[in-house]
Amino acid sequence: MKKAIAMLLATVMCTAMLTGCGSDSAANESSQASGSSVTETAAATTTEVAATTEAADKTEGGVLVFGTNAEFPPFEYVGDDGEPDGFDVALIKAVGEKLGMEVQVENMEFDSLVSSIGNRIDGAIAGMTVTDDRKEQVDFSDAYYEAVQFVIVPADSEIAAADDLKNKTIGCQLGTTGMFLAEDIEGATAQTYNRAIDAVNDLVNGRVDAVIIDKNPAEVFNTKFEGKVKIIDGADFGFEAEEYAIALPKGSELVEQVNQALADLKADGTFDALVAEYIGE
C-alpha cells in the first residue's frame, strides 16, 4: 500500500513539474521551439520597422538617388567639377528642395536607367521621352518639356527629307528615340553609341551618314562642330513632338509629390529661370 501511494505521489509531482521527470531532449525541444518562435517574431518586427523607417526617409528629409546620362547637353553633362550638371540635374535638385529631401544624381548608361529604377535608383531624369513601352515598366511624372528630334548631317550633305535617309547608316544613342526612329527607316542601318558625342564624331569622320538626336543637344553639337555639320528640323522628316518626364517606380507615392513640386517650381518662376540658364529659351 505504501509503495502504491509513493508511486502515485511521484506521478503527480512529475506532471506538476513538467521537466522534472520528463525526457531532457523533449524539454530542450520545447524550449528551442519557443526560442525559435521569439526569434522569428523579433526578426519580422525588425524587418517591418526597417521598411517603415525607409519609407519615412523617402518622405521626411531623406535622400533620393536619381539616375541620369550626362551625355546629353544642355539637359545633362559632366560639369567642370566632374559631377553631373545641366537643366535636368538642376531641376531634380530643385524638386528635392521642394520635397525637403536631398537629391543625389548618379551618372549611368542611358539604356540601363529604366531597369534600375526601384532598386539601384529611386528615379531617372535624362531627357527621357514618355513612351508606351516605358510606361509598362515605370510611372512618369507630368511632362516638363516638349522636344522634337533633329537630324545632324555633314555640312555638304544633300540629305534633306525622309526619303533621303533610306538605306543610310544613321548614328544614334542607344535606347533613345533617335535609335527607334532610325530602326524604322527603310533599309537604314542604326549605328548605336553609348554617348551621343561619339555618334557625332563618327559623322564628322565619315563613318555614318547622319545622326538623329533631340533638338537641344543637336544645337550644342552644331556649335561645337561649326562648319563641319548642319542640323535639320525633324519636322522635315515627319518626326513628331515628344514629351520629357521624370521616371519613377510603378505605384510610387513620389509621382504625386514630384508633380506637385514641378507645379510649384513653375508657379514661383524657378522653372523658367532654369530654362533661361541652361537652355536659353
CSV table of C-alpha atoms in Angstrom, one decimal:
chain,number,residue,atom,x,y,z
A,1,MET,CA,0.0,0.0,0.0
A,2,LYS,CA,2.7,2.4,0.9
A,3,LYS,CA,4.6,1.6,-2.3
A,4,ALA,CA,1.4,2.3,-4.3
A,5,ILE,CA,0.9,5.7,-2.6
A,6,ALA,CA,4.6,6.6,-3.2
A,7,MET,CA,4.3,5.8,-6.9
A,8,LEU,CA,1.1,7.9,-7.1
A,9,LEU,CA,2.7,10.9,-5.5
A,10,ALA,CA,5.7,10.6,-7.8
A,11,THR,CA,3.4,10.6,-10.8
A,12,VAL,CA,1.6,13.7,-9.6
A,13,MET,CA,4.9,15.5,-8.9
A,14,CYS,CA,6.2,14.6,-12.4
A,15,THR,CA,3.1,16.1,-14.1
A,16,ALA,CA,3.3,19.3,-12.0
A,17,MET,CA,7.0,19.9,-12.6
A,18,LEU,CA,6.8,19.3,-16.4
A,19,THR,CA,10.5,18.9,-16.9
A,20,GLY,CA,11.5,17.2,-13.6
A,21,CYS,CA,10.6,13.7,-14.7
A,22,GLY,CA,10.3,14.0,-18.4
A,23,SER,CA,12.9,13.5,-21.1
A,24,ASP,CA,15.6,16.1,-21.2
A,25,SER,CA,15.5,16.1,-25.0
A,26,ALA,CA,11.8,16.7,-25.0
A,27,ALA,CA,12.2,19.7,-22.7
A,28,ASN,CA,15.0,21.1,-24.8
A,29,GLU,CA,13.0,20.7,-28.0
A,30,SER,CA,10.1,22.6,-26.3
A,31,SER,CA,12.5,25.3,-25.2
A,32,GLN,CA,14.1,25.6,-28.6
A,33,ALA,CA,10.8,25.8,-30.3
A,34,SER,CA,9.7,28.6,-28.0
A,35,GLY,CA,13.0,30.4,-28.5
A,36,SER,CA,12.8,30.0,-32.3
A,37,SER,CA,9.3,31.5,-32.3
A,38,VAL,CA,10.5,34.5,-30.3
A,39,THR,CA,13.5,35.0,-32.7
A,40,GLU,CA,11.3,34.8,-35.8
A,41,THR,CA,8.9,37.3,-34.3
A,42,ALA,CA,11.7,39.7,-33.4
A,43,ALA,CA,13.2,39.4,-36.9
A,44,ALA,CA,9.8,40.1,-38.5
A,45,THR,CA,9.3,43.1,-36.3
A,46,THR,CA,12.8,44.4,-37.2
A,47,THR,CA,12.1,44.0,-40.9
A,48,GLU,CA,8.8,45.9,-40.5
A,49,VAL,CA,10.5,48.7,-38.6
A,50,ALA,CA,13.3,48.9,-41.2
A,51,ALA,CA,10.7,49.1,-44.0
A,52,THR,CA,8.8,51.8,-42.2
A,53,THR,CA,11.9,53.7,-41.5
A,54,GLU,CA,13.0,53.5,-45.1
A,55,ALA,CA,9.6,54.7,-46.3
A,56,ALA,CA,9.8,57.6,-43.8
A,57,ASP,CA,13.2,58.5,-45.0
A,58,LYS,CA,11.8,58.9,-48.6
A,59,THR,CA,9.2,61.5,-47.4
A,60,GLU,CA,10.8,63.2,-44.4
A,61,GLY,CA,14.1,64.7,-45.1
A,62,GLY,CA,15.6,61.6,-46.6
A,63,VAL,CA,17.9,61.1,-49.6
A,64,LEU,CA,16.7,60.3,-53.1
A,65,VAL,CA,19.1,58.9,-55.8
A,66,PHE,CA,18.2,59.8,-59.4
A,67,GLY,CA,20.0,58.4,-62.4
A,68,THR,CA,20.9,60.4,-65.5
A,69,ASN,CA,23.1,60.0,-68.5
A,70,ALA,CA,25.5,63.0,-68.6
A,71,GLU,CA,26.0,62.9,-72.4
A,72,PHE,CA,23.0,64.9,-73.5
A,73,PRO,CA,23.7,68.7,-73.2
A,74,PRO,CA,22.2,71.0,-72.2
A,75,PHE,CA,20.0,68.7,-70.2
A,76,GLU,CA,22.8,66.7,-68.7
A,77,TYR,CA,26.5,66.8,-69.0
A,78,VAL,CA,29.6,66.5,-66.8
A,79,GLY,CA,30.5,69.8,-65.2
A,80,ASP,CA,33.9,71.3,-64.6
A,81,ASP,CA,33.9,69.6,-61.2
A,82,GLY,CA,33.4,66.2,-62.7
A,83,GLU,CA,29.9,65.9,-61.5
A,84,PRO,CA,26.6,65.7,-63.5
A,85,ASP,CA,25.2,69.1,-64.4
A,86,GLY,CA,22.6,70.6,-66.7
A,87,PHE,CA,19.0,71.5,-66.8
A,88,ASP,CA,17.7,68.1,-65.7
A,89,VAL,CA,20.1,67.9,-62.8
A,90,ALA,CA,19.3,71.4,-61.6
A,91,LEU,CA,15.6,70.7,-62.0
A,92,ILE,CA,15.6,67.4,-60.0
A,93,LYS,CA,17.6,69.1,-57.2
A,94,ALA,CA,15.0,71.9,-57.1
A,95,VAL,CA,12.3,69.3,-56.9
A,96,GLY,CA,14.2,67.7,-54.0
A,97,GLU,CA,14.3,71.1,-52.2
A,98,LYS,CA,10.5,71.4,-52.6
A,99,LEU,CA,10.1,67.9,-51.1
A,100,GLY,CA,12.5,68.7,-48.2
A,101,MET,CA,14.8,65.9,-49.4
A,102,GLU,CA,18.4,65.7,-50.6
A,103,VAL,CA,18.9,64.5,-54.2
A,104,GLN,CA,22.0,62.7,-55.3
A,105,VAL,CA,22.5,62.3,-59.1
A,106,GLU,CA,24.2,59.2,-60.4
A,107,ASN,CA,25.7,59.2,-64.0
A,108,MET,CA,24.7,55.9,-65.8
A,109,GLU,CA,24.3,54.5,-69.2
A,110,PHE,CA,21.0,55.7,-70.7
A,111,ASP,CA,19.9,52.2,-71.7
A,112,SER,CA,20.1,50.9,-68.1
A,113,LEU,CA,18.2,53.7,-66.4
A,114,VAL,CA,14.6,52.3,-66.6
A,115,SER,CA,15.7,48.8,-65.4
A,116,SER,CA,17.5,50.3,-62.5
A,117,ILE,CA,14.5,52.3,-61.1
A,118,GLY,CA,13.2,50.9,-57.9
A,119,ASN,CA,16.3,49.1,-57.0
A,120,ARG,CA,19.6,50.9,-57.7
A,121,ILE,CA,18.0,54.3,-58.1
A,122,ASP,CA,14.7,56.0,-57.0
A,123,GLY,CA,14.0,57.5,-60.3
A,124,ALA,CA,15.6,58.9,-63.5
A,125,ILE,CA,15.7,62.3,-65.2
A,126,ALA,CA,17.6,62.2,-68.5
A,127,GLY,CA,15.7,63.9,-71.3
A,128,MET,CA,13.6,60.8,-71.2
A,129,THR,CA,10.7,60.6,-73.6
A,130,VAL,CA,7.4,59.2,-72.4
A,131,THR,CA,6.6,56.1,-74.4
A,132,ASP,CA,4.1,53.3,-74.1
A,133,ASP,CA,6.9,50.7,-73.7
A,134,ARG,CA,8.5,52.6,-70.9
A,135,LYS,CA,5.1,53.2,-69.2
A,136,GLU,CA,4.8,49.4,-68.8
A,137,GLN,CA,7.9,49.5,-66.6
A,138,VAL,CA,7.7,52.8,-64.7
A,139,ASP,CA,5.4,55.6,-63.9
A,140,PHE,CA,6.1,59.1,-65.2
A,141,SER,CA,5.6,62.5,-63.7
A,142,ASP,CA,3.8,65.2,-65.6
A,143,ALA,CA,5.7,66.2,-68.7
A,144,TYR,CA,8.1,69.1,-68.1
A,145,TYR,CA,9.5,69.7,-71.6
A,146,GLU,CA,8.4,69.2,-75.2
A,147,ALA,CA,11.0,68.3,-77.7
A,148,VAL,CA,11.5,67.1,-81.3
A,149,GLN,CA,14.2,65.1,-82.9
A,150,PHE,CA,16.7,66.8,-85.3
A,151,VAL,CA,18.9,65.3,-87.9
A,152,ILE,CA,22.6,66.2,-88.0
A,153,VAL,CA,24.4,65.7,-91.3
A,154,PRO,CA,27.8,66.8,-92.8
A,155,ALA,CA,27.8,70.4,-93.9
A,156,ASP,CA,27.9,69.4,-97.6
A,157,SER,CA,25.3,66.6,-97.3
A,158,GLU,CA,22.3,66.5,-99.7
A,159,ILE,CA,20.1,64.8,-97.1
A,160,ALA,CA,17.0,67.0,-96.6
A,161,ALA,CA,13.9,64.8,-96.2
A,162,ALA,CA,12.7,61.4,-95.0
A,163,ASP,CA,13.4,59.5,-98.3
A,164,ASP,CA,17.0,60.7,-98.2
A,165,LEU,CA,17.6,58.6,-95.1
A,166,LYS,CA,16.6,55.4,-96.7
A,167,ASN,CA,19.5,52.9,-96.9
A,168,LYS,CA,21.8,55.2,-95.0
A,169,THR,CA,23.9,54.5,-91.9
A,170,ILE,CA,22.4,56.5,-89.1
A,171,GLY,CA,24.2,57.2,-85.8
A,172,CYS,CA,22.1,57.3,-82.6
A,173,GLN,CA,22.4,56.9,-78.9
A,174,LEU,CA,21.5,53.5,-77.5
A,175,GLY,CA,17.9,53.3,-76.1
A,176,THR,CA,16.8,56.8,-77.3
A,177,THR,CA,14.0,57.9,-79.6
A,178,GLY,CA,16.7,58.5,-82.2
A,179,MET,CA,17.5,54.8,-82.2
A,180,PHE,CA,13.9,53.8,-82.5
A,181,LEU,CA,13.3,56.2,-85.4
A,182,ALA,CA,16.5,55.0,-87.2
A,183,GLU,CA,15.4,51.4,-86.9
A,184,ASP,CA,12.1,52.2,-88.6
A,185,ILE,CA,13.7,53.8,-91.7
A,186,GLU,CA,13.6,51.6,-94.8
A,187,GLY,CA,16.9,50.0,-95.5
A,188,ALA,CA,18.7,52.1,-92.9
A,189,THR,CA,21.4,50.8,-90.5
A,190,ALA,CA,21.1,52.1,-86.9
A,191,GLN,CA,24.6,52.5,-85.6
A,192,THR,CA,24.3,52.8,-81.8
A,193,TYR,CA,26.5,54.5,-79.3
A,194,ASN,CA,26.6,54.9,-75.5
A,195,ARG,CA,27.4,58.6,-75.9
A,196,ALA,CA,25.8,61.0,-78.4
A,197,ILE,CA,29.2,62.8,-78.9
A,198,ASP,CA,30.7,59.6,-80.3
A,199,ALA,CA,28.0,59.4,-82.9
A,200,VAL,CA,28.7,63.0,-84.0
A,201,ASN,CA,32.4,62.3,-84.1
A,202,ASP,CA,31.8,59.4,-86.4
A,203,LEU,CA,29.6,61.6,-88.5
A,204,VAL,CA,32.4,64.2,-88.8
A,205,ASN,CA,34.9,61.5,-89.7
A,206,GLY,CA,32.6,60.0,-92.4
A,207,ARG,CA,31.7,56.7,-90.6
A,208,VAL,CA,27.9,57.5,-90.6
A,209,ASP,CA,25.7,59.5,-92.9
A,210,ALA,CA,23.5,61.2,-90.4
A,211,VAL,CA,22.7,61.4,-86.6
A,212,ILE,CA,19.3,61.6,-85.1
A,213,ILE,CA,19.1,63.3,-81.8
A,214,ASP,CA,16.9,65.8,-79.8
A,215,LYS,CA,16.9,69.4,-80.9
A,216,ASN,CA,18.8,71.0,-78.0
A,217,PRO,CA,21.8,68.7,-78.0
A,218,ALA,CA,21.8,68.9,-81.8
A,219,GLU,CA,22.2,72.7,-81.5
A,220,VAL,CA,25.0,72.2,-79.0
A,221,PHE,CA,26.8,69.9,-81.4
A,222,ASN,CA,26.2,72.2,-84.3
A,223,THR,CA,28.1,74.9,-82.4
A,224,LYS,CA,30.8,72.6,-81.3
A,225,PHE,CA,31.4,71.4,-84.8
A,226,GLU,CA,30.7,74.6,-86.6
A,227,GLY,CA,31.3,74.5,-90.3
A,228,LYS,CA,31.6,70.7,-90.3
A,229,VAL,CA,27.9,69.8,-89.8
A,230,LYS,CA,24.5,71.2,-90.2
A,231,ILE,CA,21.2,70.5,-88.4
A,232,ILE,CA,17.7,69.9,-89.9
A,233,ASP,CA,14.4,70.2,-88.0
A,234,GLY,CA,12.9,66.8,-87.5
A,235,ALA,CA,9.6,68.1,-88.8
A,236,ASP,CA,11.1,68.0,-92.3
A,237,PHE,CA,11.4,64.2,-91.8
A,238,GLY,CA,7.9,63.8,-90.3
A,239,PHE,CA,9.2,63.4,-86.7
A,240,GLU,CA,6.5,64.3,-84.2
A,241,ALA,CA,7.0,66.3,-81.0
A,242,GLU,CA,7.6,64.3,-77.8
A,243,GLU,CA,7.5,64.9,-74.1
A,244,TYR,CA,10.1,64.6,-71.4
A,245,ALA,CA,9.1,63.4,-67.9
A,246,ILE,CA,10.7,62.1,-64.7
A,247,ALA,CA,10.6,58.3,-64.5
A,248,LEU,CA,9.6,56.8,-61.1
A,249,PRO,CA,8.8,53.3,-59.7
A,250,LYS,CA,5.4,51.8,-60.5
A,251,GLY,CA,2.8,52.8,-57.9
A,252,SER,CA,5.2,55.2,-56.1
A,253,GLU,CA,3.8,57.9,-53.9
A,254,LEU,CA,6.6,60.1,-55.3
A,255,VAL,CA,4.7,60.6,-58.5
A,256,GLU,CA,2.1,62.8,-56.8
A,257,GLN,CA,4.8,64.6,-54.7
A,258,VAL,CA,7.0,65.3,-57.7
A,259,ASN,CA,4.1,66.6,-59.8
A,260,GLN,CA,3.2,69.0,-57.0
A,261,ALA,CA,6.9,70.1,-56.8
A,262,LEU,CA,7.0,70.7,-60.5
A,263,ALA,CA,3.8,72.7,-60.4
A,264,ASP,CA,5.2,74.8,-57.5
A,265,LEU,CA,8.5,75.4,-59.4
A,266,LYS,CA,6.6,76.6,-62.5
A,267,ALA,CA,4.4,78.9,-60.3
A,268,ASP,CA,7.2,80.6,-58.4
A,269,GLY,CA,9.4,81.2,-61.5
A,270,THR,CA,12.2,78.7,-60.7
A,271,PHE,CA,11.4,76.5,-63.7
A,272,ASP,CA,11.6,79.4,-66.2
A,273,ALA,CA,14.8,80.6,-64.6
A,274,LEU,CA,16.4,77.2,-65.1
A,275,VAL,CA,15.3,77.1,-68.7
A,276,ALA,CA,16.9,80.5,-69.3
A,277,GLU,CA,20.1,79.5,-67.5
A,278,TYR,CA,20.6,76.1,-69.2
A,279,ILE,CA,18.6,76.1,-72.4
A,280,GLY,CA,18.3,79.8,-73.3
A,281,GLU,CA,14.7,79.8,-74.4
